[in-house]
Coordinates of N, CA, C and O in Angstrom, one line a residue:
M1 N 83.5 107.7 122.1 CA 84.0 106.5 121.5 C 85.5 106.3 121.9 O 86.3 107.2 121.6
R2 N 85.9 105.2 122.4 CA 87.3 104.9 122.8 C 88.0 104.3 121.6 O 87.7 103.2 121.2
V3 N 89.0 105.1 121.1 CA 89.6 104.7 119.8 C 91.1 105.0 119.9 O 91.6 106.0 120.4
L4 N 91.9 104.0 119.4 CA 93.4 104.2 119.3 C 93.6 104.8 117.9 O 93.2 104.1 116.9
G5 N 94.2 105.9 117.8 CA 94.6 106.4 116.5 C 96.0 105.9 116.1 O 96.9 106.0 116.9
A6 N 96.1 105.4 114.9 CA 97.4 104.8 114.5 C 97.8 105.4 113.1 O 97.1 105.3 112.1
V7 N 99.0 106.0 113.2 CA 99.6 106.6 111.9 C 100.5 105.5 111.3 O 101.4 105.1 112.0
L8 N 100.2 105.0 110.2 CA 101.0 104.0 109.5 C 102.1 104.8 108.8 O 101.8 105.6 107.8
A9 N 103.3 104.6 109.2 CA 104.4 105.4 108.7 C 105.7 104.6 108.4 O 106.8 105.0 108.6
G10 N 105.5 103.3 108.0 CA 106.6 102.5 107.8 C 107.0 102.2 106.4 O 107.8 101.3 106.1
G11 N 106.4 102.9 105.4 CA 106.6 102.6 104.0 C 108.0 103.0 103.5 O 108.7 103.7 104.2
M12 N 108.3 102.5 102.4 CA 109.6 102.7 101.8 C 109.7 104.1 101.1 O 110.8 104.6 100.9
A13 N 108.6 104.7 100.7 CA 108.6 106.0 100.1 C 109.5 106.0 98.8 O 110.2 107.0 98.5
S14 N 109.4 105.0 98.0 CA 110.3 104.9 96.9 C 110.0 105.9 95.8 O 110.9 106.5 95.2
R15 N 108.7 106.3 95.6 CA 108.4 107.3 94.6 C 108.8 108.7 95.2 O 109.0 109.6 94.4
F16 N 108.8 108.9 96.5 CA 109.1 110.2 97.1 C 110.6 110.4 97.1 O 111.0 111.6 97.0
G17 N 111.4 109.4 97.3 CA 112.9 109.6 97.3 C 113.5 109.8 98.6 O 114.8 109.9 98.7
S18 N 112.8 110.1 99.7 CA 113.3 110.3 101.0 C 112.2 109.9 102.0 O 111.1 109.5 101.6
D19 N 112.6 110.1 103.3 CA 111.6 109.7 104.4 C 110.4 110.6 104.3 O 110.5 111.8 104.7
K20 N 109.3 110.1 103.8 CA 108.1 111.0 103.6 C 107.6 111.5 104.9 O 107.1 112.6 105.0
A21 N 107.6 110.7 106.0 CA 107.1 111.1 107.3 C 107.8 112.4 107.8 O 107.2 113.2 108.5
L22 N 109.0 112.6 107.4 CA 109.7 113.8 107.8 C 109.7 115.0 106.9 O 110.2 116.1 107.1
A23 N 109.0 114.8 105.7 CA 108.8 115.9 104.8 C 107.9 117.0 105.5 O 107.1 116.6 106.3
K24 N 108.1 118.2 105.1 CA 107.4 119.3 105.8 C 106.4 120.0 104.9 O 106.7 120.3 103.7
I25 N 105.4 120.4 105.5 CA 104.4 121.4 104.9 C 104.6 122.6 105.9 O 104.2 122.5 107.0
G26 N 105.1 123.7 105.4 CA 105.5 124.8 106.3 C 106.5 124.3 107.3 O 107.5 123.8 106.9
D27 N 106.3 124.5 108.6 CA 107.2 124.1 109.6 C 106.8 122.8 110.2 O 107.5 122.3 111.2
E28 N 105.9 122.1 109.7 CA 105.3 120.9 110.3 C 105.6 119.6 109.5 O 105.3 119.7 108.3
T29 N 106.1 118.5 110.1 CA 106.3 117.3 109.3 C 105.0 116.6 109.0 O 104.0 116.9 109.8
L30 N 104.9 115.8 108.0 CA 103.7 115.0 107.8 C 103.4 114.2 108.9 O 102.2 114.0 109.3
L31 N 104.4 113.6 109.6 CA 104.2 112.8 110.8 C 103.5 113.6 111.9 O 102.5 113.2 112.5
D32 N 104.0 114.8 112.2 CA 103.5 115.6 113.2 C 102.0 116.1 112.9 O 101.2 116.1 113.8
R33 N 101.8 116.3 111.6 CA 100.4 116.7 111.2 C 99.4 115.6 111.5 O 98.3 115.8 112.0
A34 N 99.8 114.3 111.1 CA 98.9 113.2 111.3 C 98.7 112.9 112.8 O 97.6 112.7 113.2
V35 N 99.8 113.0 113.6 CA 99.6 112.8 115.0 C 98.7 113.8 115.6 O 97.8 113.5 116.4
A36 N 98.9 115.1 115.3 CA 98.0 116.1 115.8 C 96.6 115.9 115.5 O 95.7 116.1 116.3
S37 N 96.3 115.5 114.2 CA 95.0 115.3 113.8 C 94.3 114.2 114.6 O 93.1 114.3 115.0
L38 N 95.0 113.1 114.8 CA 94.5 112.0 115.5 C 94.3 112.3 117.0 O 93.3 111.8 117.6
R39 N 95.2 113.1 117.6 CA 95.0 113.5 119.0 C 93.7 114.2 119.2 O 93.1 114.1 120.3
E40 N 93.2 114.9 118.2 CA 91.9 115.6 118.4 C 90.7 114.7 118.4 O 89.7 115.1 118.9
Q41 N 90.8 113.5 117.9 CA 89.7 112.7 117.9 C 89.8 111.2 118.4 O 88.9 110.5 118.4
C42 N 91.0 110.9 119.0 CA 91.2 109.6 119.5 C 91.6 109.6 121.0 O 92.1 110.6 121.5
S43 N 91.4 108.5 121.7 CA 91.7 108.4 123.1 C 93.2 108.3 123.3 O 93.7 108.7 124.3
A44 N 93.9 107.6 122.4 CA 95.4 107.5 122.4 C 95.8 107.4 121.0 O 95.1 107.1 120.1
V45 N 97.1 107.7 120.8 CA 97.7 107.8 119.4 C 99.0 107.0 119.4 O 99.8 107.2 120.4
C46 N 99.3 106.3 118.4 CA 100.6 105.7 118.2 C 101.0 105.8 116.7 O 100.2 106.2 115.9
V47 N 102.3 105.6 116.5 CA 102.9 105.6 115.2 C 103.4 104.2 114.9 O 104.1 103.6 115.7
V48 N 103.0 103.6 113.8 CA 103.4 102.2 113.5 C 104.5 102.2 112.4 O 104.4 102.9 111.4
G49 N 105.5 101.4 112.6 CA 106.5 101.2 111.6 C 107.7 102.1 111.6 O 108.5 102.1 110.6
R50 N 107.9 102.8 112.7 CA 109.1 103.7 112.8 C 109.8 103.4 114.1 O 109.3 102.8 115.0
R51 N 111.0 103.9 114.2 CA 111.8 103.7 115.4 C 111.6 104.8 116.4 O 111.7 104.6 117.6
A52 N 111.3 106.0 115.9 CA 111.1 107.1 116.8 C 109.9 107.9 116.3 O 109.7 108.1 115.1
A53 N 109.2 108.5 117.2 CA 108.0 109.4 116.9 C 107.6 110.2 118.1 O 108.1 109.9 119.2
P54 N 106.8 111.2 118.0 CA 106.4 112.0 119.1 C 105.4 111.3 120.1 O 105.1 111.9 121.1
V55 N 105.0 110.1 119.7 CA 104.0 109.3 120.5 C 104.6 107.9 120.6 O 105.6 107.6 120.0
Q56 N 103.8 107.0 121.2 CA 104.3 105.6 121.3 C 104.5 105.0 119.9 O 103.7 105.2 119.0
V57 N 105.5 104.3 119.8 CA 105.9 103.6 118.6 C 105.5 102.1 118.7 O 105.7 101.5 119.7
V58 N 104.9 101.6 117.6 CA 104.5 100.2 117.5 C 105.1 99.5 116.3 O 105.2 100.2 115.2
A59 N 105.6 98.3 116.5 CA 106.1 97.6 115.3 C 105.0 96.9 114.5 O 104.0 96.6 115.0
D60 N 105.3 96.8 113.2 CA 104.4 96.0 112.4 C 104.4 94.6 113.0 O 105.3 94.1 113.6
W61 N 103.2 93.9 112.7 CA 103.1 92.5 113.2 C 102.8 91.6 112.1 O 101.9 92.0 111.3
P62 N 103.3 90.4 112.0 CA 104.3 89.8 112.9 C 105.7 90.2 112.7 O 106.6 89.9 113.5
R63 N 105.9 91.0 111.5 CA 107.3 91.4 111.2 C 107.2 92.6 110.2 O 106.1 92.7 109.5
P64 N 108.2 93.3 110.1 CA 108.2 94.4 109.0 C 108.1 93.8 107.6 O 108.4 92.6 107.4
G65 N 107.8 94.6 106.7 CA 107.8 94.2 105.3 C 106.5 93.6 104.8 O 106.4 93.1 103.7
L66 N 105.4 93.7 105.6 CA 104.1 93.1 105.2 C 103.2 94.2 104.7 O 102.0 94.0 104.5
G67 N 103.7 95.4 104.5 CA 102.9 96.5 104.1 C 101.9 97.0 105.1 O 102.1 96.7 106.3
P68 N 100.9 97.8 104.7 CA 100.0 98.4 105.7 C 99.3 97.4 106.6 O 98.9 97.7 107.7
L69 N 99.0 96.2 106.0 CA 98.3 95.2 106.8 C 99.1 94.8 108.1 O 98.5 94.7 109.2
G70 N 100.4 94.7 108.0 CA 101.2 94.4 109.1 C 101.2 95.6 110.1 O 101.2 95.4 111.4
G71 N 101.1 96.8 109.6 CA 100.9 98.0 110.5 C 99.6 98.0 111.3 O 99.5 98.2 112.5
I72 N 98.5 97.6 110.5 CA 97.2 97.6 111.2 C 97.2 96.5 112.2 O 96.7 96.7 113.3
A73 N 97.8 95.3 111.9 CA 97.9 94.2 112.9 C 98.6 94.7 114.2 O 98.2 94.3 115.3
G74 N 99.7 95.4 114.0 CA 100.4 95.9 115.2 C 99.6 96.9 116.0 O 99.6 96.8 117.2
A75 N 98.9 97.7 115.3 CA 98.0 98.7 116.0 C 96.8 98.0 116.8 O 96.5 98.4 117.9
L76 N 96.3 97.0 116.1 CA 95.2 96.2 116.8 C 95.7 95.6 118.1 O 95.0 95.5 119.1
R77 N 96.9 95.1 118.1 CA 97.5 94.5 119.3 C 97.7 95.5 120.4 O 97.4 95.2 121.6
L78 N 98.2 96.7 120.0 CA 98.3 97.7 121.1 C 96.9 98.1 121.6 O 96.8 98.3 122.8
A79 N 95.9 98.3 120.7 CA 94.6 98.6 121.2 C 94.1 97.6 122.2 O 93.4 97.9 123.2
R80 N 94.3 96.3 121.8 CA 93.9 95.2 122.7 C 94.5 95.4 124.1 O 93.9 95.3 125.1
D81 N 95.8 95.6 124.1 CA 96.6 95.8 125.3 C 96.1 97.0 126.1 O 96.2 97.0 127.4
L82 N 95.7 98.1 125.5 CA 95.1 99.3 126.1 C 93.7 99.2 126.4 O 93.1 100.1 126.9
N83 N 93.0 98.1 126.1 CA 91.6 97.9 126.3 C 90.8 98.9 125.5 O 89.8 99.4 126.0
L84 N 91.2 99.2 124.3 CA 90.5 100.1 123.4 C 89.8 99.3 122.4 O 90.5 98.5 121.7
P85 N 88.5 99.4 122.2 CA 87.8 98.5 121.2 C 87.9 98.8 119.8 O 87.6 98.0 118.9
H86 N 88.5 100.0 119.4 CA 88.6 100.4 118.0 C 89.9 101.0 117.7 O 90.6 101.6 118.6
V87 N 90.3 100.9 116.4 CA 91.5 101.5 115.9 C 91.2 102.3 114.7 O 90.6 101.8 113.8
L88 N 91.6 103.6 114.6 CA 91.5 104.4 113.4 C 92.9 104.5 112.8 O 93.8 104.9 113.4
T89 N 93.0 103.9 111.6 CA 94.3 104.0 110.9 C 94.3 105.0 109.8 O 93.3 105.2 109.1
V90 N 95.4 105.7 109.7 CA 95.6 106.7 108.6 C 97.0 106.5 108.1 O 97.9 106.1 108.8
A91 N 97.3 106.9 106.9 CA 98.6 106.9 106.3 C 99.3 108.2 106.6 O 98.6 109.3 106.6
V92 N 100.6 108.2 106.8 CA 101.3 109.4 107.1 C 101.3 110.4 106.0 O 101.5 111.6 106.2
D93 N 101.1 109.9 104.8 CA 101.1 110.8 103.6 C 99.8 111.5 103.2 O 99.7 112.0 102.1
I94 N 98.8 111.5 104.1 CA 97.6 112.2 103.8 C 97.7 113.5 104.5 O 97.8 113.6 105.8
P95 N 97.8 114.6 103.8 CA 98.2 115.9 104.4 C 97.1 116.6 105.3 O 97.5 117.4 106.1
A96 N 95.9 116.2 105.1 CA 94.8 116.9 105.9 C 93.7 115.9 106.1 O 93.1 115.4 105.1
L97 N 93.4 115.5 107.4 CA 92.4 114.6 107.7 C 91.1 115.4 108.2 O 91.3 116.4 108.9
P98 N 89.9 115.0 107.9 CA 88.8 115.6 108.4 C 88.7 115.6 110.0 O 89.1 114.5 110.5
R99 N 88.3 116.6 110.6 CA 88.2 116.7 112.0 C 87.2 115.7 112.6 O 87.2 115.4 113.8
D100 N 86.3 115.3 111.7 CA 85.2 114.4 112.1 C 85.4 113.0 111.5 O 84.4 112.3 111.2
L101 N 86.6 112.6 111.2 CA 86.9 111.3 110.5 C 86.2 110.1 111.2 O 85.6 109.3 110.6
V102 N 86.4 110.0 112.5 CA 85.8 108.9 113.3 C 84.3 108.9 113.1 O 83.7 107.9 112.8
G103 N 83.7 110.1 113.2 CA 82.2 110.2 113.0 C 81.8 109.8 111.7 O 80.7 109.2 111.5
Q104 N 82.5 110.1 110.7 CA 82.2 109.7 109.3 C 82.3 108.2 109.1 O 81.7 107.6 108.2
L105 N 83.1 107.5 109.9 CA 83.4 106.1 109.7 C 82.6 105.2 110.6 O 82.5 104.0 110.4
V106 N 81.9 105.7 111.7 CA 81.1 105.0 112.6 C 79.9 104.5 111.9 O 79.3 105.2 111.1
P107 N 79.5 103.2 112.1 CA 80.0 102.2 113.0 C 81.2 101.4 112.3 O 81.2 101.3 111.1
A108 N 82.0 100.9 113.2 CA 83.1 100.0 112.7 C 82.6 98.6 112.5 O 81.6 98.2 113.1
P109 N 83.2 97.9 111.6 CA 84.4 98.3 110.7 C 83.9 99.1 109.5 O 82.9 98.8 108.9
A110 N 84.8 100.0 109.1 CA 84.5 100.8 107.9 C 85.9 101.3 107.4 O 86.8 101.5 108.2
C111 N 86.0 101.6 106.1 CA 87.2 102.2 105.6 C 86.8 103.1 104.4 O 85.6 103.0 103.9
V112 N 87.6 104.0 104.1 CA 87.4 105.0 103.0 C 87.5 104.2 101.7 O 88.5 103.5 101.4
A113 N 86.4 104.3 100.9 CA 86.4 103.5 99.7 C 87.6 103.7 98.8 O 88.1 102.8 98.2
A114 N 88.0 105.0 98.6 CA 89.1 105.3 97.7 C 90.4 105.1 98.3 O 91.4 105.0 97.6
Q115 N 90.5 105.0 99.6 CA 91.8 104.9 100.4 C 91.6 104.0 101.6 O 91.5 104.5 102.7
P116 N 91.4 102.7 101.4 CA 91.1 101.8 102.5 C 92.1 101.7 103.7 O 91.8 101.2 104.7
V117 N 93.3 102.3 103.5 CA 94.2 102.4 104.6 C 93.6 103.3 105.7 O 94.0 103.1 106.9
V118 N 92.7 104.2 105.3 CA 92.0 105.0 106.3 C 90.8 104.2 106.7 O 89.9 104.0 105.9
G119 N 90.8 103.7 107.9 CA 89.7 102.9 108.4 C 89.5 102.9 109.9 O 90.4 103.2 110.6
L120 N 88.3 102.5 110.3 CA 88.0 102.3 111.7 C 87.7 100.8 111.8 O 86.8 100.3 111.3
W121 N 88.6 100.2 112.6 CA 88.6 98.8 112.7 C 88.2 98.3 114.1 O 88.5 99.1 115.1
R122 N 87.7 97.1 114.3 CA 87.4 96.6 115.6 C 88.6 95.8 116.1 O 89.1 95.0 115.4
T123 N 89.0 96.1 117.3 CA 90.1 95.4 117.9 C 89.8 93.9 118.0 O 90.7 93.0 117.8
S124 N 88.6 93.5 118.1 CA 88.2 92.1 118.2 C 88.4 91.3 116.9 O 88.3 90.1 116.9
D125 N 88.8 92.0 115.8 CA 89.1 91.3 114.5 C 90.5 90.9 114.4 O 91.0 90.6 113.2
I126 N 91.3 90.9 115.4 CA 92.7 90.5 115.4 C 92.8 89.1 114.7 O 93.7 88.9 113.9
A127 N 92.0 88.2 115.1 CA 92.1 86.8 114.5 C 91.9 86.8 113.0 O 92.6 86.0 112.3
M128 N 91.1 87.7 112.5 CA 90.9 87.7 111.0 C 92.2 88.2 110.3 O 92.6 87.7 109.3
I129 N 92.8 89.3 110.9 CA 94.0 89.8 110.2 C 95.1 88.8 110.4 O 95.9 88.7 109.5
D130 N 95.2 88.1 111.5 CA 96.2 87.1 111.7 C 96.1 86.0 110.7 O 97.1 85.5 110.1
A131 N 94.9 85.6 110.4 CA 94.6 84.5 109.4 C 95.1 84.9 108.1 O 95.7 84.2 107.3
I132 N 94.8 86.2 107.7 CA 95.2 86.7 106.4 C 96.7 86.7 106.3 O 97.3 86.3 105.3
L133 N 97.4 87.3 107.3 CA 98.8 87.4 107.3 C 99.5 86.0 107.4 O 100.6 85.9 106.9
A134 N 98.9 85.0 107.9 CA 99.5 83.7 108.0 C 99.2 82.9 106.7 O 99.8 81.8 106.5
S135 N 98.3 83.3 105.8 CA 97.9 82.6 104.6 C 98.8 83.0 103.4 O 99.6 83.9 103.5
H136 N 98.5 82.2 102.4 CA 99.2 82.5 101.1 C 98.3 83.4 100.2 O 98.6 83.6 99.1
T137 N 97.2 83.9 100.8 CA 96.4 84.9 100.0 C 97.0 86.2 100.0 O 97.9 86.5 100.9
P138 N 96.6 87.1 99.2 CA 97.2 88.5 99.2 C 97.0 89.2 100.5 O 96.0 89.1 101.2
H139 N 98.1 89.8 101.0 CA 98.1 90.5 102.3 C 97.7 91.9 102.0 O 98.5 92.9 102.1
S140 N 96.4 92.1 101.7 CA 95.9 93.4 101.4 C 94.9 93.9 102.4 O 94.2 93.1 103.0
I141 N 94.8 95.2 102.5 CA 93.8 95.8 103.3 C 92.4 95.5 102.8 O 91.5 95.2 103.6
K142 N 92.2 95.4 101.5 CA 90.9 95.1 101.0 C 90.5 93.7 101.4 O 89.4 93.4 101.7
A143 N 91.5 92.7 101.4 CA 91.2 91.4 101.9 C 90.7 91.4 103.3 O 89.7 90.7 103.7
F144 N 91.4 92.2 104.2 CA 91.0 92.3 105.6 C 89.6 93.0 105.7 O 88.7 92.5 106.4
A145 N 89.4 94.0 104.9 CA 88.1 94.7 105.0 C 87.0 93.8 104.6 O 85.9 93.8 105.2
D146 N 87.2 93.0 103.5 CA 86.2 92.0 103.1 C 85.9 91.0 104.2 O 84.8 90.6 104.5
A147 N 87.0 90.5 104.8 CA 86.9 89.4 105.8 C 86.1 89.9 107.1 O 85.4 89.1 107.6
C148 N 86.3 91.1 107.4 CA 85.7 91.6 108.7 C 84.3 92.4 108.3 O 83.7 92.9 109.2
G149 N 84.0 92.4 107.1 CA 82.7 93.0 106.7 C 82.7 94.5 106.8 O 81.7 95.1 107.1
A150 N 83.8 95.2 106.5 CA 83.9 96.6 106.6 C 83.1 97.3 105.5 O 83.1 96.9 104.3
R151 N 82.4 98.3 105.9 CA 81.6 99.1 104.9 C 82.6 100.0 104.2 O 83.6 100.5 104.8
R152 N 82.4 100.3 103.0 CA 83.2 101.3 102.2 C 82.5 102.6 102.2 O 81.3 102.7 101.8
V153 N 83.2 103.6 102.7 CA 82.6 104.9 103.0 C 83.2 105.9 102.0 O 84.4 106.0 101.8
T154 N 82.3 106.8 101.5 CA 82.8 108.0 100.8 C 82.7 109.1 101.7 O 81.6 109.5 102.2
L155 N 83.8 109.8 102.0 CA 83.8 110.9 102.9 C 83.2 112.1 102.3 O 83.0 112.2 101.1
N156 N 82.9 113.1 103.1 CA 82.3 114.4 102.7 C 83.3 115.2 101.9 O 82.9 116.2 101.3
R157 N 84.6 114.9 101.8 CA 85.5 115.5 101.0 C 86.6 114.5 100.6 O 86.9 113.6 101.4
K158 N 87.2 114.7 99.5 CA 88.3 113.8 99.0 C 89.6 114.0 99.9 O 89.9 115.1 100.2
L159 N 90.2 112.9 100.2 CA 91.5 113.0 100.9 C 92.6 113.1 99.9 O 92.6 112.4 98.9
G160 N 93.6 113.9 100.2 CA 94.7 114.0 99.4 C 95.7 112.9 99.7 O 95.5 112.2 100.6
N161 N 96.8 112.9 98.9 CA 97.8 111.9 99.2 C 99.1 112.4 98.6 O 99.1 112.9 97.5
I162 N 100.2 112.3 99.3 CA 101.5 112.8 98.9 C 102.4 111.6 98.5 O 102.8 110.8 99.4
N163 N 102.6 111.5 97.2 CA 103.5 110.4 96.7 C 104.8 110.8 96.2 O 105.8 110.1 96.1
T164 N 104.9 112.1 95.7 CA 106.1 112.6 95.1 C 106.4 114.0 95.7 O 105.6 114.6 96.2
P165 N 107.7 114.4 95.5 CA 108.0 115.8 95.9 C 107.1 116.8 95.2 O 106.8 117.9 95.8
D166 N 106.7 116.6 94.0 CA 105.8 117.6 93.3 C 104.4 117.7 94.1 O 103.9 118.7 94.2
D167 N 103.9 116.5 94.6 CA 102.7 116.5 95.3 C 102.9 117.4 96.6 O 102.0 118.2 96.9
L168 N 104.0 117.2 97.2 CA 104.3 118.0 98.4 C 104.4 119.5 98.1 O 103.9 120.4 98.8
K169 N 105.0 119.8 97.0 CA 105.2 121.2 96.6 C 103.8 121.8 96.3 O 103.6 123.0 96.7
E170 N 102.9 121.1 95.7 CA 101.6 121.6 95.4 C 100.9 121.9 96.7 O 100.3 123.0 96.8
I171 N 101.0 121.1 97.7 CA 100.3 121.4 99.0 C 101.0 122.6 99.6 O 100.3 123.5 100.1
G172 N 102.3 122.6 99.6 CA 103.0 123.8 100.2 C 102.7 125.1 99.5 O 102.8 126.1 100.1
N173 N 102.3 125.1 98.3 CA 101.9 126.3 97.5 C 100.4 126.6 97.6 O 99.9 127.4 96.8
G174 N 99.8 125.9 98.6 CA 98.4 126.3 98.8 C 97.4 125.3 98.1 O 96.2 125.6 98.1
G175 N 97.9 124.3 97.5 CA 97.0 123.3 96.8 C 96.2 122.6 97.9 O 96.6 122.6 99.1
T176 N 95.2 121.9 97.5 CA 94.3 121.2 98.4 C 94.7 119.8 98.7 O 94.2 119.2 99.6
G177 N 95.6 119.3 97.8 CA 96.0 117.9 98.0 C 95.0 117.0 97.3 O 95.0 115.8 97.4
E178 N 94.1 117.6 96.5 CA 93.0 116.8 95.9 C 93.2 116.9 94.4 O 92.3 116.6 93.6
G179 N 94.4 117.2 93.9 CA 94.7 117.4 92.5 C 94.7 116.0 91.8 O 94.6 115.0 92.4
P180 N 95.0 116.0 90.5 CA 94.9 114.8 89.7 C 96.0 113.8 90.1 O 95.8 112.6 89.9
N181 N 97.1 114.2 90.6 CA 98.1 113.3 91.0 C 98.0 112.8 92.4 O 98.8 112.0 92.9
L182 N 97.0 113.3 93.1 CA 97.0 112.9 94.6 C 95.9 111.9 94.9 O 94.9 111.8 94.6

C-alpha cells in the first residue's frame, strides 16, 4: 500500500512546558521515534508543523494555528503532489506505535477511536477537509472523520500519550505509556 506517513508536530505543548518533539526517551527524541516508526510502514515520511526535521517538512494548511486538522490538510496536499493515495497521521507525542498500524487501519478512511489524530486518510478527501477549514464549524479531526466516513478502530493495544514531563519520566523508567495519565 502506498502511504505517506505524517508526524504532526506543530503543537504548543503548553502542558509539557517545552518543545515536546525534542524530548527524549533514552537517547532518542520523540520526533525521531515517530519518524523511524513511520519509515518502517510508509512509502514516504514527512513532519508537519515544524521548521526543521530529519525528513521533509510540511506546513499546516492553509495556515498555522488550526490545530491537527491544519496539519492533516498539509499532509494530504503533499501526498497528492507525490501521487500517494493515502496518508497515515500520528502525533509526535505517542511514544510507541504498533509496527502494523497501517494494517490495523485498512481500509481507509479510518482513525483510532480513542485518539483520532492517528488515522489513515484518503488523499482524495482534500475537498472535505478544505470545506471544514473554510467553514465556521468546529475545526476538529472528528468533524473530518465524520465527513469522510472514517471508521473508528480499536487497536490491538492502547496507544500511550505524553502530555507532561511526568508522563515522559514514566516512559523513561520503563512504563508502557498506557498509564492512567496517558
